[in-house]
Amino acid sequence: MNIRAHWCCVVVVGVCVFYSAARGAESNSGWRGDGSGKYAVENPPVKWSQVSKSVEGLRFQARKPVEGDLGTPMPDGVIREWLVVGPVPLVKHGEEQVGLADEANLVPEAGQAAGELKWKSVTLDSAYVNFTKIFEKPEDDDVAGYAATNIYSPTGGPFRLHITMVGHARMWLNGKAPKGTGTRNSIDLAKGWNRLVLRLAPGEGGWYMVPVFNGRGPCEYHADGFAWHTQLPGTWEAFYGGGMGVGSPVVVGDKLFLESDPHDLICMDKNSGKVLWISRASYFEAASDEEKKLPAYASAQEIATKLDAANAAFVAGAARAQWQEKARLEGELRKQMKAVDADKYVAGLAPDVGFAGFTPCTDGKFIYAWFGDGVSACFGLDGTRRWVRVDQRKAPEHGFSSSPVLVDGKFAIFERDVIAFDCATGKPAWTTPTIDLDSFNPGSFIHGSLVAAKIGKTPVVALGNGMIIRASDGKVLHIDKGDTQSVPTAVVEGNKMLVVTNGNIPLSIRTLPAEAKEEMEVTAKKVPIDLTGFPKHYLPWHLSSPLIHDGLVYMLNNAGVLSVIDLETVKVVYQKLLDLDVFQDHNEGAARGIGISPVLAGKYIYLMGDTGTTLVIEPGRTYKQVSKNKIENVAAVNHWSERQERFVANPVFDGKRMFIRGEDGVYAIESK
């Protein structure tokens, strides 16, 4: 498999939750508000926390504890003090490689000899233990770096230690090794002090690890700053672990609207978090009048009736556990609709983002939603379906992942072609071919979403691959297909269009003409961004879209590196590896690295990672952090995939509240 193309496809899901309506376009609401990522709120929340009481009590210190030592608190689960040594040659001993003698029982002190090397103390400003920066990466990969510290737990008990890494790791806790050391490790801390030793060999992308502690199993949490948290039912198993909670909500009046897997639109009371109604838009609802007369459809009706009852029960307060039955019924309904028409209703694998991994959009009167199996629908604010239809295209590897957009009275989607529908009737307005219809990994494929903007007085749709399409008739005005697989969504603000690709020159700042013309010229400045000095997980890609504010461009890459660029001089102002507790692995569905785009709310910028950590910073030419905030929550409890909750959807601000969509549900955070 082509690693570059594969990686691009799979990690994008953090970005593709993207609806954008550029400033100056129609007054529509969607992803990042009006698409600029700027929320004009006066008092957004800046501090909140939800941490398990077991993690909240943890402390650390690198030196060997003596009686009376209390260590340093680690309420965010991050160890910031280690004793390290390396590079230590690894020697084959039987079927294993061995480095230092008696590895399991190491109790190092600063300055203590380790062969020809000496242990040294390091203090970190994030969870990254970057051996490349500490020691420099050696030419020989048959070496390892060691990191040792001590963890104090007042209660002891079960924990989960997440470790992002690209090399082979070993771990010893109190002199014992778990069965295997992976990215998610189940460990049991003793009451009191515990000795932790980690050994890591260099890997393809570097020589670093990011260990973060989380609670394991059912946890009791200490929460501060939350107005409410509502669990949502949507779950659909995609190939890489399911795509839940990927789409952001939109706000209309006192209600929140969001998609939920596999085919539901959910309406919530934004003040209380109560689910008010659930309306479905699946193949079943999209069937034609002739199809509804078929015997196979009658069987589908029986299943749909049971699903309607399940939805009603959830709205009435039924336990979430009952939704395992709903997932089974959803699968049956898809199979039965294939019996109605095997060509039209293709029961394929769910996309990495799930069938409902998109942000709906609204004009304030109706909600427009698109689902990853080709279903488009318009709903009234009371949940009544105004229209629903199916437009089937062959799904590429990892499925479709682009959220829709409203522009020029049309509802536009990307499904290999860009297809626009009349908002009032749902009838096709135009179809613009963009990529090959059959290729598994098509060139110029976009993973980000469509952008609504205006060039002069002409409404246009912009794509992340550089294409610009006239919204009135679908005419392509500009083609600049520069990247094989475009990951982030483009950003249009004023006469600037920012296109983010990957490689040594990831940012293109394009100046749009004053008026839209056919085959128009678009000038571009390429901005090289050097990431070679920072850790990377195979590829140092930008998955999230940039934020423009006061002449600066804020870009956040998949590993948590913030790059700030001057918009006019196209020079990098500063770069910083952020304290975002990033977690990356191959099989993480819609959360492989950081893909949530920066947002400006009031006078602060919000930078959110994929494990529930958000940094609030002040805008400007130097890095000024206001707060670090963490939402710890165990997802898939007691399942083989038990983990810290994944976060992919961009936050939404409204008044004094911030709404965060995770795979488990929605959090409402309120300023004090």
PDB file of N, CA and C in Angstrom, residues 402-463:
ATOM      1  N   SER A 402     -16.344  14.750   3.813  1.00  0.00           N
ATOM      2  CA  SER A 402     -16.489  16.196   3.633  1.00  0.00           C
ATOM      3  C   SER A 402     -17.890  16.652   4.011  1.00  0.00           C
ATOM      4  N   SER A 403     -17.966  17.640   4.898  1.00  0.00           N
ATOM      5  CA  SER A 403     -19.266  18.175   5.285  1.00  0.00           C
ATOM      6  C   SER A 403     -19.809  19.096   4.204  1.00  0.00           C
ATOM      7  N   PRO A 404     -21.131  19.273   4.149  1.00  0.00           N
ATOM      8  CA  PRO A 404     -21.772  20.060   3.086  1.00  0.00           C
ATOM      9  C   PRO A 404     -21.728  21.559   3.377  1.00  0.00           C
ATOM     10  N   VAL A 405     -22.276  22.337   2.445  1.00  0.00           N
ATOM     11  CA  VAL A 405     -22.289  23.788   2.587  1.00  0.00           C
ATOM     12  C   VAL A 405     -23.529  24.360   1.909  1.00  0.00           C
ATOM     13  N   LEU A 406     -24.012  25.483   2.422  1.00  0.00           N
ATOM     14  CA  LEU A 406     -25.098  26.227   1.789  1.00  0.00           C
ATOM     15  C   LEU A 406     -24.506  27.421   1.056  1.00  0.00           C
ATOM     16  N   VAL A 407     -24.926  27.603  -0.199  1.00  0.00           N
ATOM     17  CA  VAL A 407     -24.403  28.717  -0.977  1.00  0.00           C
ATOM     18  C   VAL A 407     -25.384  29.051  -2.104  1.00  0.00           C
ATOM     19  N   ASP A 408     -25.720  30.331  -2.246  1.00  0.00           N
ATOM     20  CA  ASP A 408     -26.535  30.800  -3.365  1.00  0.00           C
ATOM     21  C   ASP A 408     -27.863  30.045  -3.470  1.00  0.00           C
ATOM     22  N   GLY A 409     -28.488  29.788  -2.332  1.00  0.00           N
ATOM     23  CA  GLY A 409     -29.765  29.085  -2.335  1.00  0.00           C
ATOM     24  C   GLY A 409     -29.670  27.615  -2.655  1.00  0.00           C
ATOM     25  N   LYS A 410     -28.452  27.076  -2.540  1.00  0.00           N
ATOM     26  CA  LYS A 410     -28.234  25.664  -2.877  1.00  0.00           C
ATOM     27  C   LYS A 410     -27.540  24.952  -1.727  1.00  0.00           C
ATOM     28  N   PHE A 411     -27.775  23.661  -1.683  1.00  0.00           N
ATOM     29  CA  PHE A 411     -27.133  22.773  -0.718  1.00  0.00           C
ATOM     30  C   PHE A 411     -26.143  21.937  -1.500  1.00  0.00           C
ATOM     31  N   ALA A 412     -24.846  22.114  -1.224  1.00  0.00           N
ATOM     32  CA  ALA A 412     -23.810  21.463  -2.023  1.00  0.00           C
ATOM     33  C   ALA A 412     -23.071  20.420  -1.201  1.00  0.00           C
ATOM     34  N   ILE A 413     -22.795  19.269  -1.832  1.00  0.00           N
ATOM     35  CA  ILE A 413     -22.067  18.184  -1.187  1.00  0.00           C
ATOM     36  C   ILE A 413     -20.885  17.789  -2.078  1.00  0.00           C
ATOM     37  N   PHE A 414     -19.903  17.115  -1.477  1.00  0.00           N
ATOM     38  CA  PHE A 414     -18.809  16.531  -2.246  1.00  0.00           C
ATOM     39  C   PHE A 414     -18.896  15.023  -2.123  1.00  0.00           C
ATOM     40  N   GLU A 415     -19.084  14.366  -3.285  1.00  0.00           N
ATOM     41  CA  GLU A 415     -19.156  12.905  -3.340  1.00  0.00           C
ATOM     42  C   GLU A 415     -18.489  12.460  -4.647  1.00  0.00           C
ATOM     43  N   ARG A 416     -17.166  12.690  -4.689  1.00  0.00           N
ATOM     44  CA  ARG A 416     -16.378  12.605  -5.929  1.00  0.00           C
ATOM     45  C   ARG A 416     -16.742  13.766  -6.850  1.00  0.00           C
ATOM     46  N   ASP A 417     -17.980  13.880  -7.277  1.00  0.00           N
ATOM     47  CA  ASP A 417     -18.474  15.092  -7.921  1.00  0.00           C
ATOM     48  C   ASP A 417     -18.888  16.086  -6.837  1.00  0.00           C
ATOM     49  N   VAL A 418     -18.923  17.358  -7.200  1.00  0.00           N
ATOM     50  CA  VAL A 418     -19.606  18.343  -6.359  1.00  0.00           C
ATOM     51  C   VAL A 418     -21.028  18.448  -6.895  1.00  0.00           C
ATOM     52  N   ILE A 419     -22.003  18.194  -6.044  1.00  0.00           N
ATOM     53  CA  ILE A 419     -23.406  18.170  -6.451  1.00  0.00           C
ATOM     54  C   ILE A 419     -24.158  19.221  -5.649  1.00  0.00           C
ATOM     55  N   ALA A 420     -24.915  20.062  -6.347  1.00  0.00           N
ATOM     56  CA  ALA A 420     -25.701  21.102  -5.688  1.00  0.00           C
ATOM     57  C   ALA A 420     -27.187  20.825  -5.893  1.00  0.00           C
ATOM     58  N   PHE A 421     -27.957  21.012  -4.823  1.00  0.00           N
ATOM     59  CA  PHE A 421     -29.397  20.802  -4.859  1.00  0.00           C
ATOM     60  C   PHE A 421     -30.107  22.108  -4.515  1.00  0.00           C
ATOM     61  N   ASP A 422     -31.269  22.305  -5.086  1.00  0.00           N
ATOM     62  CA  ASP A 422     -32.102  23.439  -4.713  1.00  0.00           C
ATOM     63  C   ASP A 422     -32.550  23.271  -3.262  1.00  0.00           C
ATOM     64  N   CYS A 423     -32.321  24.285  -2.449  1.00  0.00           N
ATOM     65  CA  CYS A 423     -32.625  24.161  -1.021  1.00  0.00           C
ATOM     66  C   CYS A 423     -34.100  23.893  -0.765  1.00  0.00           C
ATOM     67  N   ALA A 424     -34.972  24.499  -1.559  1.00  0.00           N
ATOM     68  CA  ALA A 424     -36.404  24.381  -1.302  1.00  0.00           C
ATOM     69  C   ALA A 424     -36.961  23.025  -1.690  1.00  0.00           C
ATOM     70  N   THR A 425     -36.469  22.453  -2.812  1.00  0.00           N
ATOM     71  CA  THR A 425     -37.080  21.231  -3.345  1.00  0.00           C
ATOM     72  C   THR A 425     -36.199  19.994  -3.245  1.00  0.00           C
ATOM     73  N   GLY A 426     -34.887  20.183  -3.107  1.00  0.00           N
ATOM     74  CA  GLY A 426     -33.964  19.056  -3.116  1.00  0.00           C
ATOM     75  C   GLY A 426     -33.631  18.566  -4.509  1.00  0.00           C
ATOM     76  N   LYS A 427     -34.178  19.215  -5.542  1.00  0.00           N
ATOM     77  CA  LYS A 427     -33.895  18.796  -6.918  1.00  0.00           C
ATOM     78  C   LYS A 427     -32.486  19.226  -7.312  1.00  0.00           C
ATOM     79  N   PRO A 428     -31.782  18.394  -8.102  1.00  0.00           N
ATOM     80  CA  PRO A 428     -30.417  18.736  -8.509  1.00  0.00           C
ATOM     81  C   PRO A 428     -30.379  20.048  -9.288  1.00  0.00           C
ATOM     82  N   ALA A 429     -29.437  20.909  -8.900  1.00  0.00           N
ATOM     83  CA  ALA A 429     -29.232  22.170  -9.615  1.00  0.00           C
ATOM     84  C   ALA A 429     -28.105  22.025 -10.624  1.00  0.00           C
ATOM     85  N   TRP A 430     -27.016  21.383 -10.225  1.00  0.00           N
ATOM     86  CA  TRP A 430     -25.911  21.108 -11.139  1.00  0.00           C
ATOM     87  C   TRP A 430     -24.982  20.076 -10.519  1.00  0.00           C
ATOM     88  N   THR A 431     -24.183  19.450 -11.364  1.00  0.00           N
ATOM     89  CA  THR A 431     -23.164  18.482 -10.942  1.00  0.00           C
ATOM     90  C   THR A 431     -21.865  18.846 -11.641  1.00  0.00           C
ATOM     91  N   THR A 432     -20.804  18.992 -10.864  1.00  0.00           N
ATOM     92  CA  THR A 432     -19.500  19.340 -11.420  1.00  0.00           C
ATOM     93  C   THR A 432     -18.515  18.216 -11.150  1.00  0.00           C
ATOM     94  N   PRO A 433     -18.053  17.520 -12.185  1.00  0.00           N
ATOM     95  CA  PRO A 433     -17.053  16.464 -11.982  1.00  0.00           C
ATOM     96  C   PRO A 433     -15.753  17.066 -11.449  1.00  0.00           C
ATOM     97  N   THR A 434     -15.140  16.382 -10.496  1.00  0.00           N
ATOM     98  CA  THR A 434     -13.880  16.877  -9.930  1.00  0.00           C
ATOM     99  C   THR A 434     -12.775  15.836  -9.968  1.00  0.00           C
ATOM    100  N   ILE A 435     -13.114  14.566  -9.726  1.00  0.00           N
ATOM    101  CA  ILE A 435     -12.101  13.512  -9.673  1.00  0.00           C
ATOM    102  C   ILE A 435     -12.626  12.265 -10.367  1.00  0.00           C
ATOM    103  N   ASP A 436     -11.757  11.297 -10.544  1.00  0.00           N
ATOM    104  CA  ASP A 436     -12.121  10.018 -11.144  1.00  0.00           C
ATOM    105  C   ASP A 436     -13.211   9.341 -10.321  1.00  0.00           C
ATOM    106  N   LEU A 437     -14.191   8.762 -10.989  1.00  0.00           N
ATOM    107  CA  LEU A 437     -15.343   8.183 -10.298  1.00  0.00           C
ATOM    108  C   LEU A 437     -15.121   6.762  -9.807  1.00  0.00           C
ATOM    109  N   ASP A 438     -14.045   6.104 -10.241  1.00  0.00           N
ATOM    110  CA  ASP A 438     -13.875   4.693  -9.906  1.00  0.00           C
ATOM    111  C   ASP A 438     -12.635   4.375  -9.074  1.00  0.00           C
ATOM    112  N   SER A 439     -11.620   5.226  -9.106  1.00  0.00           N
ATOM    113  CA  SER A 439     -10.363   4.920  -8.436  1.00  0.00           C
ATOM    114  C   SER A 439     -10.549   4.771  -6.934  1.00  0.00           C
ATOM    115  N   PHE A 440      -9.818   3.799  -6.347  1.00  0.00           N
ATOM    116  CA  PHE A 440      -9.867   3.567  -4.909  1.00  0.00           C
ATOM    117  C   PHE A 440      -9.178   4.700  -4.155  1.00  0.00           C
ATOM    118  N   ASN A 441      -8.093   5.230  -4.706  1.00  0.00           N
ATOM    119  CA  ASN A 441      -7.384   6.388  -4.156  1.00  0.00           C
ATOM    120  C   ASN A 441      -7.238   7.434  -5.254  1.00  0.00           C
ATOM    121  N   PRO A 442      -8.300   8.171  -5.557  1.00  0.00           N
ATOM    122  CA  PRO A 442      -8.270   9.091  -6.695  1.00  0.00           C
ATOM    123  C   PRO A 442      -7.382  10.306  -6.450  1.00  0.00           C
ATOM    124  N   GLY A 443      -6.743  10.788  -7.500  1.00  0.00           N
ATOM    125  CA  GLY A 443      -5.947  12.000  -7.411  1.00  0.00           C
ATOM    126  C   GLY A 443      -6.826  13.213  -7.170  1.00  0.00           C
ATOM    127  N   SER A 444      -6.284  14.213  -6.476  1.00  0.00           N
ATOM    128  CA  SER A 444      -6.975  15.464  -6.152  1.00  0.00           C
ATOM    129  C   SER A 444      -8.231  15.255  -5.319  1.00  0.00           C
ATOM    130  N   PHE A 445      -8.314  14.114  -4.656  1.00  0.00           N
ATOM    131  CA  PHE A 445      -9.445  13.878  -3.754  1.00  0.00           C
ATOM    132  C   PHE A 445      -9.349  14.845  -2.576  1.00  0.00           C
ATOM    133  N   ILE A 446     -10.489  15.360  -2.110  1.00  0.00           N
ATOM    134  CA  ILE A 446     -10.476  16.236  -0.932  1.00  0.00           C
ATOM    135  C   ILE A 446     -11.088  15.510   0.252  1.00  0.00           C
ATOM    136  N   HIS A 447     -10.458  15.681   1.394  1.00  0.00           N
ATOM    137  CA  HIS A 447     -10.988  15.134   2.640  1.00  0.00           C
ATOM    138  C   HIS A 447     -11.656  16.223   3.465  1.00  0.00           C
ATOM    139  N   GLY A 448     -11.210  17.450   3.273  1.00  0.00           N
ATOM    140  CA  GLY A 448     -11.871  18.574   3.914  1.00  0.00           C
ATOM    141  C   GLY A 448     -13.164  18.894   3.188  1.00  0.00           C
ATOM    142  N   SER A 449     -13.837  19.944   3.643  1.00  0.00           N
ATOM    143  CA  SER A 449     -15.177  20.204   3.146  1.00  0.00           C
ATOM    144  C   SER A 449     -15.222  21.372   2.191  1.00  0.00           C
ATOM    145  N   LEU A 450     -16.417  21.665   1.732  1.00  0.00           N
ATOM    146  CA  LEU A 450     -16.623  22.727   0.764  1.00  0.00           C
ATOM    147  C   LEU A 450     -16.674  24.079   1.473  1.00  0.00           C
ATOM    148  N   VAL A 451     -16.193  25.110   0.783  1.00  0.00           N
ATOM    149  CA  VAL A 451     -16.149  26.457   1.330  1.00  0.00           C
ATOM    150  C   VAL A 451     -17.076  27.349   0.516  1.00  0.00           C
ATOM    151  N   ALA A 452     -17.961  28.060   1.190  1.00  0.00           N
ATOM    152  CA  ALA A 452     -18.819  29.038   0.525  1.00  0.00           C
ATOM    153  C   ALA A 452     -18.185  30.413   0.660  1.00  0.00           C
ATOM    154  N   ALA A 453     -18.031  31.124  -0.459  1.00  0.00           N
ATOM    155  CA  ALA A 453     -17.395  32.434  -0.439  1.00  0.00           C
ATOM    156  C   ALA A 453     -17.962  33.287  -1.551  1.00  0.00           C
ATOM    157  N   LYS A 454     -17.468  34.523  -1.638  1.00  0.00           N
ATOM    158  CA  LYS A 454     -17.819  35.399  -2.746  1.00  0.00           C
ATOM    159  C   LYS A 454     -16.552  35.996  -3.330  1.00  0.00           C
ATOM    160  N   ILE A 455     -16.490  36.032  -4.658  1.00  0.00           N
ATOM    161  CA  ILE A 455     -15.451  36.768  -5.360  1.00  0.00           C
ATOM    162  C   ILE A 455     -16.164  37.937  -6.022  1.00  0.00           C
ATOM    163  N   GLY A 456     -15.924  39.132  -5.508  1.00  0.00           N
ATOM    164  CA  GLY A 456     -16.750  40.263  -5.915  1.00  0.00           C
ATOM    165  C   GLY A 456     -18.163  40.030  -5.427  1.00  0.00           C
ATOM    166  N   LYS A 457     -19.098  40.001  -6.343  1.00  0.00           N
ATOM    167  CA  LYS A 457     -20.494  39.733  -5.983  1.00  0.00           C
ATOM    168  C   LYS A 457     -20.932  38.324  -6.360  1.00  0.00           C
ATOM    169  N   THR A 458     -19.976  37.521  -6.817  1.00  0.00           N
ATOM    170  CA  THR A 458     -20.313  36.187  -7.329  1.00  0.00           C
ATOM    171  C   THR A 458     -20.109  35.120  -6.258  1.00  0.00           C
ATOM    172  N   PRO A 459     -21.163  34.406  -5.824  1.00  0.00           N
ATOM    173  CA  PRO A 459     -20.985  33.301  -4.879  1.00  0.00           C
ATOM    174  C   PRO A 459     -20.236  32.150  -5.540  1.00  0.00           C
ATOM    175  N   VAL A 460     -19.283  31.583  -4.812  1.00  0.00           N
ATOM    176  CA  VAL A 460     -18.485  30.474  -5.331  1.00  0.00           C
ATOM    177  C   VAL A 460     -18.353  29.396  -4.271  1.00  0.00           C
ATOM    178  N   VAL A 461     -17.947  28.211  -4.734  1.00  0.00           N
ATOM    179  CA  VAL A 461     -17.598  27.096  -3.860  1.00  0.00           C
ATOM    180  C   VAL A 461     -16.119  26.807  -4.085  1.00  0.00           C
ATOM    181  N   ALA A 462     -15.341  26.782  -2.996  1.00  0.00           N
ATOM    182  CA  ALA A 462     -13.907  26.506  -3.093  1.00  0.00           C
ATOM    183  C   ALA A 462     -13.607  25.146  -2.482  1.00  0.00           C
ATOM    184  N   LEU A 463     -12.678  24.427  -3.104  1.00  0.00           N
ATOM    185  CA  LEU A 463     -12.279  23.100  -2.632  1.00  0.00           C
ATOM    186  C   LEU A 463     -10.848  23.145  -2.106  1.00  0.00           C
TER     187      LEU A 463
END
